[in-house]
Coordinates of N, CA and C in Angstrom, one line a residue:
Chain I
X223 N 29.4 -28.3 28.2 CA 29.6 -27.7 29.6 C 29.4 -28.8 30.6
X224 N 30.4 -28.9 31.6 CA 30.3 -29.9 32.6 C 29.2 -29.5 33.6
X225 N 28.3 -30.5 33.8 CA 27.2 -30.1 34.7 C 26.5 -31.4 35.2
X226 N 25.7 -31.1 36.3 CA 24.8 -32.1 36.9 C 23.4 -31.6 36.7
X227 N 22.6 -32.4 36.1 CA 21.2 -32.0 35.8 C 20.2 -32.9 36.6
X228 N 19.2 -32.2 37.0 CA 18.1 -32.9 37.8 C 16.8 -32.6 37.2
X229 N 15.9 -33.6 37.2 CA 14.5 -33.4 36.7 C 13.6 -34.2 37.6
X230 N 12.4 -33.6 37.9 CA 12.0 -32.2 37.6 C 12.7 -31.2 38.6
X231 N 12.6 -30.0 38.3 CA 13.1 -28.9 39.2 C 12.1 -28.7 40.3
X232 N 10.8 -28.8 40.0 CA 9.7 -28.6 41.0 C 8.7 -29.7 40.8
X233 N 8.2 -30.2 42.0 CA 7.2 -31.3 41.9 C 6.3 -31.2 43.1
X234 N 5.0 -31.2 42.9 CA 4.0 -31.3 43.9 C 3.3 -32.6 43.7
X235 N 3.2 -33.4 44.7 CA 2.6 -34.7 44.6 C 1.8 -35.0 45.9
X236 N 1.1 -36.1 45.8 CA 0.3 -36.5 47.0 C 0.9 -37.7 47.7
X237 N 0.6 -37.9 48.9 CA 1.1 -39.0 49.8 C 0.8 -40.3 49.1
X238 N 1.9 -41.1 49.0 CA 1.8 -42.5 48.5 C 2.0 -42.7 47.0
X239 N 2.0 -41.6 46.3 CA 2.2 -41.7 44.8 C 3.7 -41.8 44.5
X240 N 4.1 -42.9 44.0 CA 5.5 -43.2 43.7 C 6.1 -42.1 42.7
X241 N 7.3 -41.7 43.0 CA 7.9 -40.7 42.1 C 9.4 -41.0 42.0
X242 N 10.0 -40.5 40.9 CA 11.4 -40.6 40.6 C 12.0 -39.2 40.3
X243 N 13.1 -38.9 40.9 CA 13.8 -37.7 40.5 C 15.1 -38.1 39.8
X244 N 15.3 -37.7 38.6 CA 16.4 -38.1 37.9 C 17.6 -37.2 38.1
X245 N 18.8 -37.8 38.0 CA 20.0 -37.0 38.1 C 21.0 -37.6 37.1
X246 N 21.6 -36.7 36.3 CA 22.6 -37.1 35.3 C 23.8 -36.2 35.3
X247 N 25.0 -36.8 35.1 CA 26.2 -35.9 35.0 C 27.0 -36.3 33.8
X248 N 27.6 -35.3 33.2 CA 28.3 -35.6 31.9 C 29.8 -35.5 32.1
X249 N 30.3 -35.7 33.3 CA 31.8 -35.5 33.6 C 32.5 -36.9 33.8
X250 N 31.8 -38.0 33.6 CA 32.3 -39.3 33.7 C 32.8 -39.5 35.2
X251 N 32.1 -38.9 36.1 CA 32.4 -39.1 37.5 C 32.0 -40.4 38.1
X252 N 32.9 -41.0 39.0 CA 32.6 -42.2 39.6 C 31.6 -42.1 40.7
X253 N 31.8 -41.0 41.5 CA 31.0 -40.8 42.8 C 29.8 -40.0 42.5
X254 N 28.6 -40.4 43.0 CA 27.4 -39.6 43.0 C 26.7 -39.7 44.3
X255 N 25.9 -38.7 44.6 CA 25.3 -38.6 45.9 C 24.0 -37.8 45.9
X256 N 23.1 -38.1 46.8 CA 21.9 -37.4 47.0 C 21.8 -36.8 48.4
X257 N 21.4 -35.5 48.4 CA 21.3 -34.8 49.7 C 19.9 -34.2 49.7
X258 N 19.4 -34.0 50.9 CA 18.2 -33.2 51.1 C 18.6 -32.0 52.0
X259 N 17.9 -30.9 51.8 CA 18.2 -29.7 52.5 C 16.9 -29.2 53.2
X260 N 16.9 -29.0 54.5 CA 15.8 -28.6 55.2 C 16.2 -27.4 56.1
X261 N 15.3 -26.4 56.3 CA 15.6 -25.3 57.2 C 16.0 -25.8 58.6
X262 N 17.0 -25.2 59.1 CA 17.5 -25.5 60.4 C 18.2 -26.8 60.5
X263 N 18.3 -27.6 59.5 CA 18.9 -28.9 59.5 C 20.1 -29.0 58.5
X264 N 20.1 -28.1 57.6 CA 21.2 -28.1 56.6 C 21.1 -29.2 55.6
X265 N 22.2 -29.5 55.0 CA 22.3 -30.6 54.0 C 22.6 -31.9 54.7
X266 N 21.8 -32.9 54.3 CA 22.0 -34.2 54.9 C 22.1 -35.2 53.7
X267 N 23.0 -36.2 53.8 CA 23.2 -37.1 52.7 C 22.2 -38.2 52.9
X268 N 21.5 -38.6 51.7 CA 20.5 -39.7 51.7 C 21.2 -41.0 51.3
X269 N 21.7 -41.0 50.1 CA 22.4 -42.2 49.6 C 23.6 -41.7 48.8
X270 N 24.6 -42.6 48.6 CA 25.7 -42.3 47.7 C 26.1 -43.5 46.9
X271 N 26.9 -43.3 45.9 CA 27.3 -44.4 45.0 C 28.8 -44.2 44.6
X272 N 29.6 -45.1 44.9 CA 31.0 -45.0 44.5 C 31.3 -45.4 43.1
X273 N 30.4 -46.2 42.5 CA 30.6 -46.6 41.1 C 29.3 -47.4 40.7
X274 N 29.3 -47.8 39.4 CA 28.1 -48.5 38.9 C 27.8 -49.7 39.8
X275 N 26.6 -49.9 40.1 CA 26.1 -51.0 40.9 C 26.6 -51.0 42.3
X276 N 27.2 -49.9 42.8 CA 27.6 -49.8 44.2 C 26.9 -48.6 44.8
X277 N 26.0 -48.9 45.7 CA 25.3 -47.8 46.4 C 25.3 -48.1 47.9
X278 N 25.3 -47.0 48.7 CA 25.3 -47.1 50.2 C 24.5 -46.1 50.8
X279 N 24.0 -46.4 52.0 CA 23.1 -45.5 52.7 C 23.9 -44.3 53.3
X280 N 23.3 -43.1 53.3 CA 23.9 -42.0 53.9 C 23.3 -41.8 55.3
X281 N 23.1 -40.6 55.7 CA 22.6 -40.3 57.1 C 21.1 -40.5 57.2
X282 N 20.3 -40.2 56.1 CA 18.9 -40.2 56.2 C 18.3 -41.0 55.1
X283 N 18.5 -42.4 55.0 CA 18.1 -43.1 53.8 C 16.6 -43.6 53.9
X284 N 16.0 -43.5 55.0 CA 14.6 -44.1 55.2 C 13.6 -43.5 54.2
X285 N 12.9 -44.3 53.5 CA 11.9 -43.8 52.6 C 12.4 -43.5 51.2
X286 N 13.6 -43.8 51.0 CA 14.2 -43.6 49.6 C 14.9 -44.8 49.1
X287 N 15.0 -44.9 47.8 CA 15.8 -45.9 47.1 C 16.5 -45.2 46.0
X288 N 17.6 -45.9 45.6 CA 18.4 -45.3 44.5 C 18.9 -46.5 43.6
X289 N 19.4 -46.2 42.5 CA 20.0 -47.2 41.6 C 21.1 -46.6 40.8
X290 N 22.1 -47.4 40.5 CA 23.2 -46.9 39.6 C 23.5 -48.0 38.6
X291 N 22.7 -47.9 37.6 CA 22.9 -48.9 36.5 C 23.9 -48.4 35.4
X292 N 24.0 -47.1 35.3 CA 24.9 -46.5 34.4 C 25.7 -45.5 35.2
X293 N 26.9 -45.2 34.7 CA 27.8 -44.3 35.4 C 27.2 -42.9 35.5
X294 N 26.5 -42.4 34.4 CA 26.1 -41.0 34.4 C 24.8 -40.8 35.1
X295 N 24.0 -41.8 35.4 CA 22.7 -41.6 36.0 C 22.6 -42.1 37.4
X296 N 21.9 -41.4 38.3 CA 21.7 -41.8 39.7 C 20.3 -41.4 40.1
X297 N 19.2 -42.1 39.7 CA 17.9 -41.6 40.1 C 17.6 -41.9 41.6
X298 N 16.8 -41.0 42.1 CA 16.3 -41.1 43.5 C 14.8 -41.5 43.4
X299 N 14.4 -42.5 44.1 CA 13.1 -43.1 44.0 C 12.4 -43.0 45.4
X300 N 11.2 -42.4 45.4 CA 10.4 -42.4 46.6 C 9.2 -43.3 46.3
X301 N 9.2 -44.5 46.9 CA 8.2 -45.5 46.6 C 6.8 -45.0 47.1
X302 N 6.8 -44.5 48.3 CA 5.5 -44.0 48.9 C 5.8 -42.7 49.6
X303 N 5.8 -41.6 48.9 CA 6.2 -40.3 49.5 C 5.3 -39.9 50.7
X304 N 5.8 -39.3 51.7 CA 5.1 -38.8 52.8 C 5.4 -37.3 53.0
X305 N 4.5 -36.6 53.7 CA 4.8 -35.1 53.8 C 6.1 -34.8 54.4
X306 N 6.7 -35.6 55.3 CA 8.0 -35.3 55.9 C 9.1 -35.4 54.9
X307 N 8.8 -35.8 53.7 CA 9.8 -35.8 52.6 C 9.8 -34.6 51.7
X308 N 8.9 -33.7 52.1 CA 8.9 -32.4 51.5 C 10.2 -31.7 51.8
X309 N 11.0 -31.3 50.7 CA 12.3 -30.8 51.0 C 12.9 -30.3 49.6
X310 N 14.1 -29.8 49.7 CA 14.9 -29.4 48.6 C 16.0 -30.5 48.4
X311 N 16.0 -31.1 47.2 CA 16.9 -32.2 47.0 C 18.0 -31.8 46.0
X312 N 19.2 -32.3 46.4 CA 20.4 -32.0 45.5 C 21.1 -33.3 45.2
X313 N 21.4 -33.4 43.9 CA 22.3 -34.5 43.5 C 23.7 -33.9 43.3
X314 N 24.7 -34.7 43.6 CA 26.1 -34.2 43.4 C 27.0 -35.3 42.8
X315 N 28.0 -34.9 42.2 CA 29.0 -35.9 41.7 C 30.4 -35.4 41.9
X316 N 31.3 -36.3 41.9 CA 32.7 -36.0 42.0 C 33.6 -37.0 41.4
X317 N 34.8 -36.7 41.0 CA 35.7 -37.6 40.3 C 36.3 -38.5 41.5
X318 N 36.9 -39.6 41.1 CA 37.4 -40.5 42.1 C 36.3 -41.3 42.7
X319 N 36.7 -42.2 43.6 CA 35.7 -43.1 44.3 C 35.4 -42.6 45.7
X320 N 35.7 -41.4 45.9 CA 35.5 -40.8 47.3 C 34.7 -39.6 47.2
X321 N 33.9 -39.4 48.3 CA 33.1 -38.2 48.3 C 33.8 -37.0 48.7
X322 N 35.0 -37.2 49.3 CA 35.8 -36.0 49.7 C 37.1 -36.0 48.9
X323 N 37.9 -35.1 49.2 CA 39.2 -35.0 48.5 C 39.1 -34.5 47.0
X324 N 37.9 -34.5 46.5 CA 37.6 -34.0 45.2 C 36.4 -33.1 45.3
X325 N 36.4 -32.1 44.4 CA 35.3 -31.1 44.4 C 34.0 -31.9 44.0
X326 N 32.9 -31.6 44.8 CA 31.6 -32.1 44.5 C 30.9 -31.1 43.6
X327 N 30.4 -31.5 42.5 CA 29.5 -30.7 41.7 C 28.1 -30.9 42.0
X328 N 27.3 -29.9 42.2 CA 26.0 -30.0 42.6 C 25.0 -29.7 41.5
X329 N 23.9 -30.4 41.4 CA 22.8 -30.1 40.5 C 22.1 -28.8 41.0
X330 N 21.1 -28.3 40.2 CA 20.4 -27.1 40.6 C 19.3 -27.3 41.7
X331 N 19.0 -28.5 42.0 CA 18.1 -28.8 43.1 C 16.7 -29.1 42.5
X332 N 16.0 -29.9 43.3 CA 14.6 -30.3 43.0 C 13.7 -30.0 44.2
X333 N 12.8 -29.1 44.1 CA 11.9 -28.7 45.2 C 10.7 -29.6 45.2
X334 N 10.6 -30.5 46.2 CA 9.5 -31.5 46.3 C 8.5 -31.1 47.4
X335 N 7.3 -31.1 47.1 CA 6.2 -30.9 48.1 C 5.3 -32.1 48.0
X336 N 5.1 -32.7 49.2 CA 4.2 -33.9 49.3 C 3.0 -33.5 50.2
X337 N 1.8 -33.5 49.6 CA 0.6 -33.1 50.4 C -0.1 -34.3 50.9
Chain Y
X254 N 24.4 -33.7 68.8 CA 24.9 -32.3 68.5 C 25.4 -32.3 67.1
X255 N 25.4 -31.1 66.5 CA 25.9 -30.9 65.1 C 27.4 -31.1 65.1
X256 N 27.8 -31.9 64.1 CA 29.2 -32.3 64.0 C 30.0 -31.2 63.4
X257 N 29.4 -30.3 62.6 CA 30.1 -29.2 62.0 C 29.3 -28.0 62.3
X258 N 29.9 -27.1 63.1 CA 29.2 -25.9 63.6 C 29.6 -24.7 62.8
X259 N 28.6 -24.0 62.3 CA 28.9 -22.7 61.6 C 28.5 -21.6 62.4
X260 N 29.3 -20.5 62.4 CA 28.9 -19.3 63.0 C 29.4 -18.0 62.3
X261 N 28.6 -17.0 62.3 CA 27.2 -16.9 62.9 C 26.2 -17.6 62.0
X262 N 25.0 -17.8 62.5 CA 23.9 -18.3 61.6 C 23.5 -17.4 60.6
X263 N 23.5 -16.1 60.9 CA 23.1 -15.1 59.9 C 24.0 -13.8 60.2
X264 N 24.2 -13.1 59.2 CA 25.1 -11.9 59.3 C 24.6 -10.8 58.3
X265 N 24.4 -9.6 58.9 CA 24.1 -8.5 58.1 C 25.2 -7.5 58.1
X266 N 25.8 -7.2 56.9 CA 27.0 -6.4 56.8 C 26.7 -5.2 55.8
X267 N 27.2 -4.1 56.2 CA 27.1 -3.0 55.3 C 28.1 -3.2 54.1
X268 N 27.6 -2.8 52.9 CA 28.5 -2.9 51.7 C 29.8 -2.3 51.9
X269 N 30.9 -3.0 51.6 CA 32.2 -2.4 51.7 C 33.0 -2.9 52.9
X270 N 32.2 -3.4 53.9 CA 32.8 -3.9 55.1 C 33.4 -5.4 55.0
X271 N 34.3 -5.7 55.8 CA 34.8 -7.1 55.8 C 34.0 -7.9 56.8
X272 N 34.1 -9.2 56.5 CA 33.4 -10.2 57.4 C 34.1 -11.5 57.4
X273 N 33.7 -12.3 58.5 CA 34.3 -13.6 58.7 C 33.3 -14.6 59.1
X274 N 33.3 -15.8 58.5 CA 32.4 -16.9 58.8 C 33.3 -18.0 59.3
X275 N 32.8 -18.7 60.4 CA 33.6 -19.8 60.9 C 32.9 -21.1 60.8
X276 N 33.8 -22.2 60.7 CA 33.3 -23.5 60.6 C 34.1 -24.4 61.6
X277 N 33.5 -25.0 62.6 CA 34.3 -25.7 63.6 C 33.8 -27.1 63.9
X278 N 34.7 -28.0 64.2 CA 34.4 -29.3 64.5 C 35.2 -29.8 65.6
X279 N 34.7 -30.8 66.4 CA 35.5 -31.4 67.4 C 36.3 -32.6 66.8
X280 N 36.0 -32.9 65.5 CA 36.8 -33.9 64.8 C 37.7 -33.3 63.8
X281 N 38.6 -34.1 63.4 CA 39.6 -33.7 62.4 C 38.9 -33.5 61.0
X282 N 39.1 -32.4 60.4 CA 38.5 -32.1 59.0 C 39.5 -32.6 58.0
X283 N 39.2 -33.7 57.3 CA 40.2 -34.2 56.4 C 40.1 -33.5 55.0
X284 N 39.0 -33.0 54.7 CA 38.8 -32.2 53.5 C 37.8 -31.2 53.8
X285 N 38.1 -29.9 53.6 CA 37.1 -28.9 54.0 C 36.7 -28.1 52.8
X286 N 35.4 -28.0 52.5 CA 34.9 -27.3 51.4 C 34.1 -26.1 51.8
X287 N 34.2 -25.1 51.0 CA 33.3 -23.9 51.2 C 32.4 -23.8 49.9
X288 N 31.1 -23.7 50.1 CA 30.2 -23.5 49.0 C 29.4 -22.3 49.3
X289 N 28.9 -21.7 48.2 CA 27.9 -20.6 48.3 C 26.6 -21.0 47.6
X290 N 25.5 -20.6 48.2 CA 24.2 -21.0 47.6 C 23.3 -19.8 47.6
X291 N 22.8 -19.5 46.4 CA 21.7 -18.5 46.3 C 20.5 -19.2 46.8
X292 N 19.6 -18.4 47.4 CA 18.4 -19.0 48.1 C 17.6 -19.9 47.1
X293 N 17.4 -21.1 47.5 CA 16.7 -22.1 46.7 C 17.3 -22.6 45.5
X294 N 18.6 -22.3 45.3 CA 19.3 -22.7 44.1 C 20.4 -23.7 44.5
X295 N 21.2 -24.1 43.5 CA 22.3 -25.1 43.7 C 23.5 -24.5 44.4
X296 N 24.4 -25.3 44.8 CA 25.6 -24.9 45.5 C 26.8 -24.6 44.5
X297 N 27.4 -23.5 44.7 CA 28.6 -23.2 43.9 C 29.8 -23.4 44.7
X298 N 30.8 -24.2 44.1 CA 32.0 -24.4 44.8 C 32.9 -23.2 44.9
X299 N 33.4 -22.9 46.1 CA 34.3 -21.8 46.3 C 35.7 -22.3 46.4
X300 N 36.0 -23.1 47.5 CA 37.4 -23.5 47.7 C 37.4 -24.8 48.5
X301 N 38.5 -25.5 48.3 CA 38.8 -26.7 49.1 C 40.1 -26.6 49.8
X302 N 40.1 -27.0 51.1 CA 41.3 -27.0 51.9 C 41.6 -28.4 52.5
X303 N 42.8 -28.8 52.5 CA 43.1 -30.1 53.0 C 44.2 -30.1 54.0
X304 N 45.2 -29.3 53.9 CA 46.3 -29.3 54.8 C 46.2 -28.3 55.9
X305 N 46.7 -28.7 57.1 CA 46.7 -27.8 58.2 C 47.5 -26.6 57.9
X306 N 46.9 -25.4 58.2 CA 47.5 -24.2 58.0 C 47.3 -23.6 56.6
X307 N 46.6 -24.4 55.7 CA 46.4 -24.0 54.3 C 45.6 -22.8 54.2
X308 N 45.9 -21.9 53.3 CA 45.1 -20.7 53.0 C 44.9 -20.6 51.5
X309 N 43.7 -20.3 51.1 CA 43.5 -20.0 49.6 C 42.7 -18.8 49.5
X310 N 42.9 -18.1 48.4 CA 42.2 -16.9 48.1 C 41.6 -16.9 46.6
X311 N 40.5 -16.3 46.5 CA 39.9 -16.1 45.1 C 39.2 -14.8 45.1
X312 N 39.6 -13.9 44.3 CA 39.1 -12.5 44.3 C 39.1 -12.0 45.7
X313 N 38.0 -11.7 46.3 CA 38.0 -11.0 47.6 C 37.7 -12.0 48.7
X314 N 37.7 -13.3 48.4 CA 37.4 -14.3 49.4 C 38.6 -15.1 49.8
X315 N 38.9 -15.3 51.1 CA 40.0 -16.0 51.6 C 39.5 -17.1 52.6
X316 N 40.0 -18.3 52.4 CA 39.6 -19.4 53.3 C 40.9 -19.9 54.0
X317 N 40.8 -20.3 55.2 CA 41.9 -20.8 56.0 C 41.5 -22.1 56.7
X318 N 42.4 -23.0 56.9 CA 42.2 -24.2 57.7 C 43.3 -24.2 58.8
X319 N 42.9 -24.3 60.0 CA 43.9 -24.1 61.1 C 44.8 -25.3 61.1
X320 N 45.9 -25.2 61.9 CA 46.9 -26.2 62.0 C 46.4 -27.5 62.5
X321 N 45.4 -27.5 63.4 CA 44.9 -28.7 64.0 C 43.8 -29.3 63.0
X322 N 43.4 -28.6 62.0 CA 42.4 -29.1 61.0 C 41.1 -29.4 61.7
X323 N 40.7 -28.5 62.6 CA 39.4 -28.6 63.2 C 38.6 -27.3 63.1
X324 N 39.2 -26.3 62.5 CA 38.4 -25.0 62.3 C 38.9 -24.4 61.0
X325 N 37.9 -23.9 60.3 CA 38.1 -23.1 59.1 C 37.4 -21.8 59.1
X326 N 38.0 -20.8 58.5 CA 37.3 -19.5 58.4 C 37.2 -19.0 57.0
X327 N 36.2 -18.3 56.7 CA 36.0 -17.7 55.3 C 35.9 -16.2 55.5
X328 N 36.8 -15.5 54.9 CA 36.9 -14.0 55.1 C 36.6 -13.4 53.8
X329 N 35.7 -12.4 53.8 CA 35.4 -11.6 52.6 C 35.8 -10.2 52.9
X330 N 36.6 -9.7 52.0 CA 37.1 -8.3 52.1 C 36.2 -7.4 51.2
X331 N 35.9 -6.2 51.8 CA 35.2 -5.2 51.0 C 33.9 -5.8 50.3
X332 N 33.0 -6.2 51.2 CA 31.8 -7.0 50.7 C 31.0 -6.2 49.6
X333 N 30.4 -7.0 48.7 CA 29.6 -6.4 47.7 C 28.2 -7.1 47.7
X334 N 27.2 -6.5 47.1 CA 25.9 -7.2 47.0 C 26.0 -8.6 46.4
X335 N 26.9 -8.8 45.5 CA 27.0 -10.1 44.9 C 27.5 -11.2 45.8
X336 N 28.0 -10.8 47.0 CA 28.4 -11.8 48.0 C 27.2 -12.3 48.8
X337 N 26.1 -11.7 48.7 CA 24.9 -12.1 49.5 C 24.5 -13.6 49.1
X338 N 24.1 -14.3 50.2 CA 23.7 -15.7 49.9 C 23.9 -16.5 51.2
X339 N 23.9 -17.8 51.0 CA 24.1 -18.8 52.1 C 25.5 -19.4 51.9
X340 N 26.3 -19.4 52.9 CA 27.6 -20.0 52.8 C 27.6 -21.3 53.6
X341 N 28.1 -22.3 53.0 CA 28.0 -23.6 53.6 C 29.5 -24.2 53.7
X342 N 29.8 -24.8 54.8 CA 31.0 -25.5 54.9 C 30.7 -27.0 54.9
X343 N 31.5 -27.8 54.2 CA 31.3 -29.2 54.2 C 32.6 -29.9 54.4
X344 N 32.6 -31.0 55.1 CA 33.9 -31.6 55.4 C 33.8 -33.1 55.5
X345 N 34.9 -33.8 55.3 CA 35.0 -35.2 55.5 C 35.5 -35.4 56.9
X346 N 34.6 -35.9 57.8 CA 35.0 -36.0 59.2 C 35.0 -37.5 59.6
X347 N 34.9 -38.4 58.6 CA 34.8 -39.8 58.9 C 36.2 -40.3 59.4
X348 N 37.1 -40.4 58.6 CA 38.5 -40.8 59.0 C 39.4 -40.6 57.8
X349 N 39.0 -39.8 56.9 CA 39.9 -39.5 55.7 C 39.6 -40.4 54.6
X350 N 38.8 -41.4 54.8 CA 38.5 -42.3 53.6 C 37.6 -41.7 52.6
X351 N 36.7 -40.9 53.2 CA 35.8 -40.1 52.3 C 34.7 -40.8 51.6
X352 N 34.5 -42.1 51.8 CA 33.5 -42.8 51.1 C 32.1 -42.3 51.5
X353 N 32.0 -41.8 52.7 CA 30.7 -41.4 53.1 C 30.3 -40.0 52.6
X354 N 31.1 -39.4 51.9 CA 30.8 -38.1 51.4 C 31.0 -37.0 52.5
X355 N 30.4 -35.9 52.3 CA 30.6 -34.7 53.2 C 29.5 -34.6 54.2
X356 N 29.9 -34.1 55.4 CA 29.0 -33.6 56.4 C 29.0 -32.1 56.3
X357 N 27.8 -31.5 56.3 CA 27.7 -30.0 56.1 C 27.3 -29.3 57.4
X358 N 27.7 -28.1 57.5 CA 27.2 -27.2 58.5 C 25.8 -26.7 58.1
X359 N 25.1 -26.0 59.0 CA 23.7 -25.5 58.7 C 23.7 -24.3 57.8
X360 N 24.9 -23.7 57.6 CA 24.9 -22.6 56.7 C 24.9 -21.2 57.5
X361 N 25.5 -20.2 56.8 CA 25.4 -18.8 57.3 C 24.8 -18.0 56.3
X362 N 23.7 -17.3 56.7 CA 23.0 -16.4 55.8 C 23.6 -15.0 55.8
X363 N 24.1 -14.6 54.7 CA 24.8 -13.3 54.6 C 24.0 -12.3 53.8
X364 N 23.7 -11.2 54.4 CA 22.9 -10.1 53.8 C 23.9 -8.9 53.7
X365 N 23.9 -8.3 52.5 CA 24.8 -7.1 52.3 C 23.8 -5.9 52.2
X366 N 24.0 -5.0 53.1 CA 23.2 -3.8 53.1 C 23.9 -2.7 52.3
X367 N 23.2 -2.0 51.3 CA 23.8 -1.0 50.5 C 24.1 0.3 51.3

């Protein structure tokens, strides 16, 4: 089954404790992206990657890091999480090297709470 | 200001009634996507529109992109409880290159009353 998986689905952590949210897709997609969703703000892009070893900042990259060492994986790293990073996070992928013009497949989401 | 405006923000509709959700931008929409989201869950792809004047339908949902490619509407006919959720429009408003991914509206919360 074609899908984007994220782990963990739920995470409660404390300020400053490094964490990684994994994202994996099995569709051989070139393009992958991370979004955060907040009430009243909608979905905002954090980082995206057009291919292996190619990553770029989205609209709200501060406080986040990503890596793309393999085509299928695109982990999101929070080196020192803060409470303002409490949010619902989505990973997405699409075929081609563009974020648009192709359907983006979304993962199930990771609900992160930073206390 | 929000680059992609959705209206209304929330909508309560009696089961069986029709409804329309709008998505508007001052910029050209090079690729326009409609997604549905159950509360706290992932996004489900509904439809993608690219050409001015394009219209697509799936079951009881019809989406249109206007000729100027600055406005899209999502119309649901004879609404059912299964239509309840958050509807999001996303679009490439950069310049058609698409490398930046999609910009999303804030979503429309749809509630269907039995």
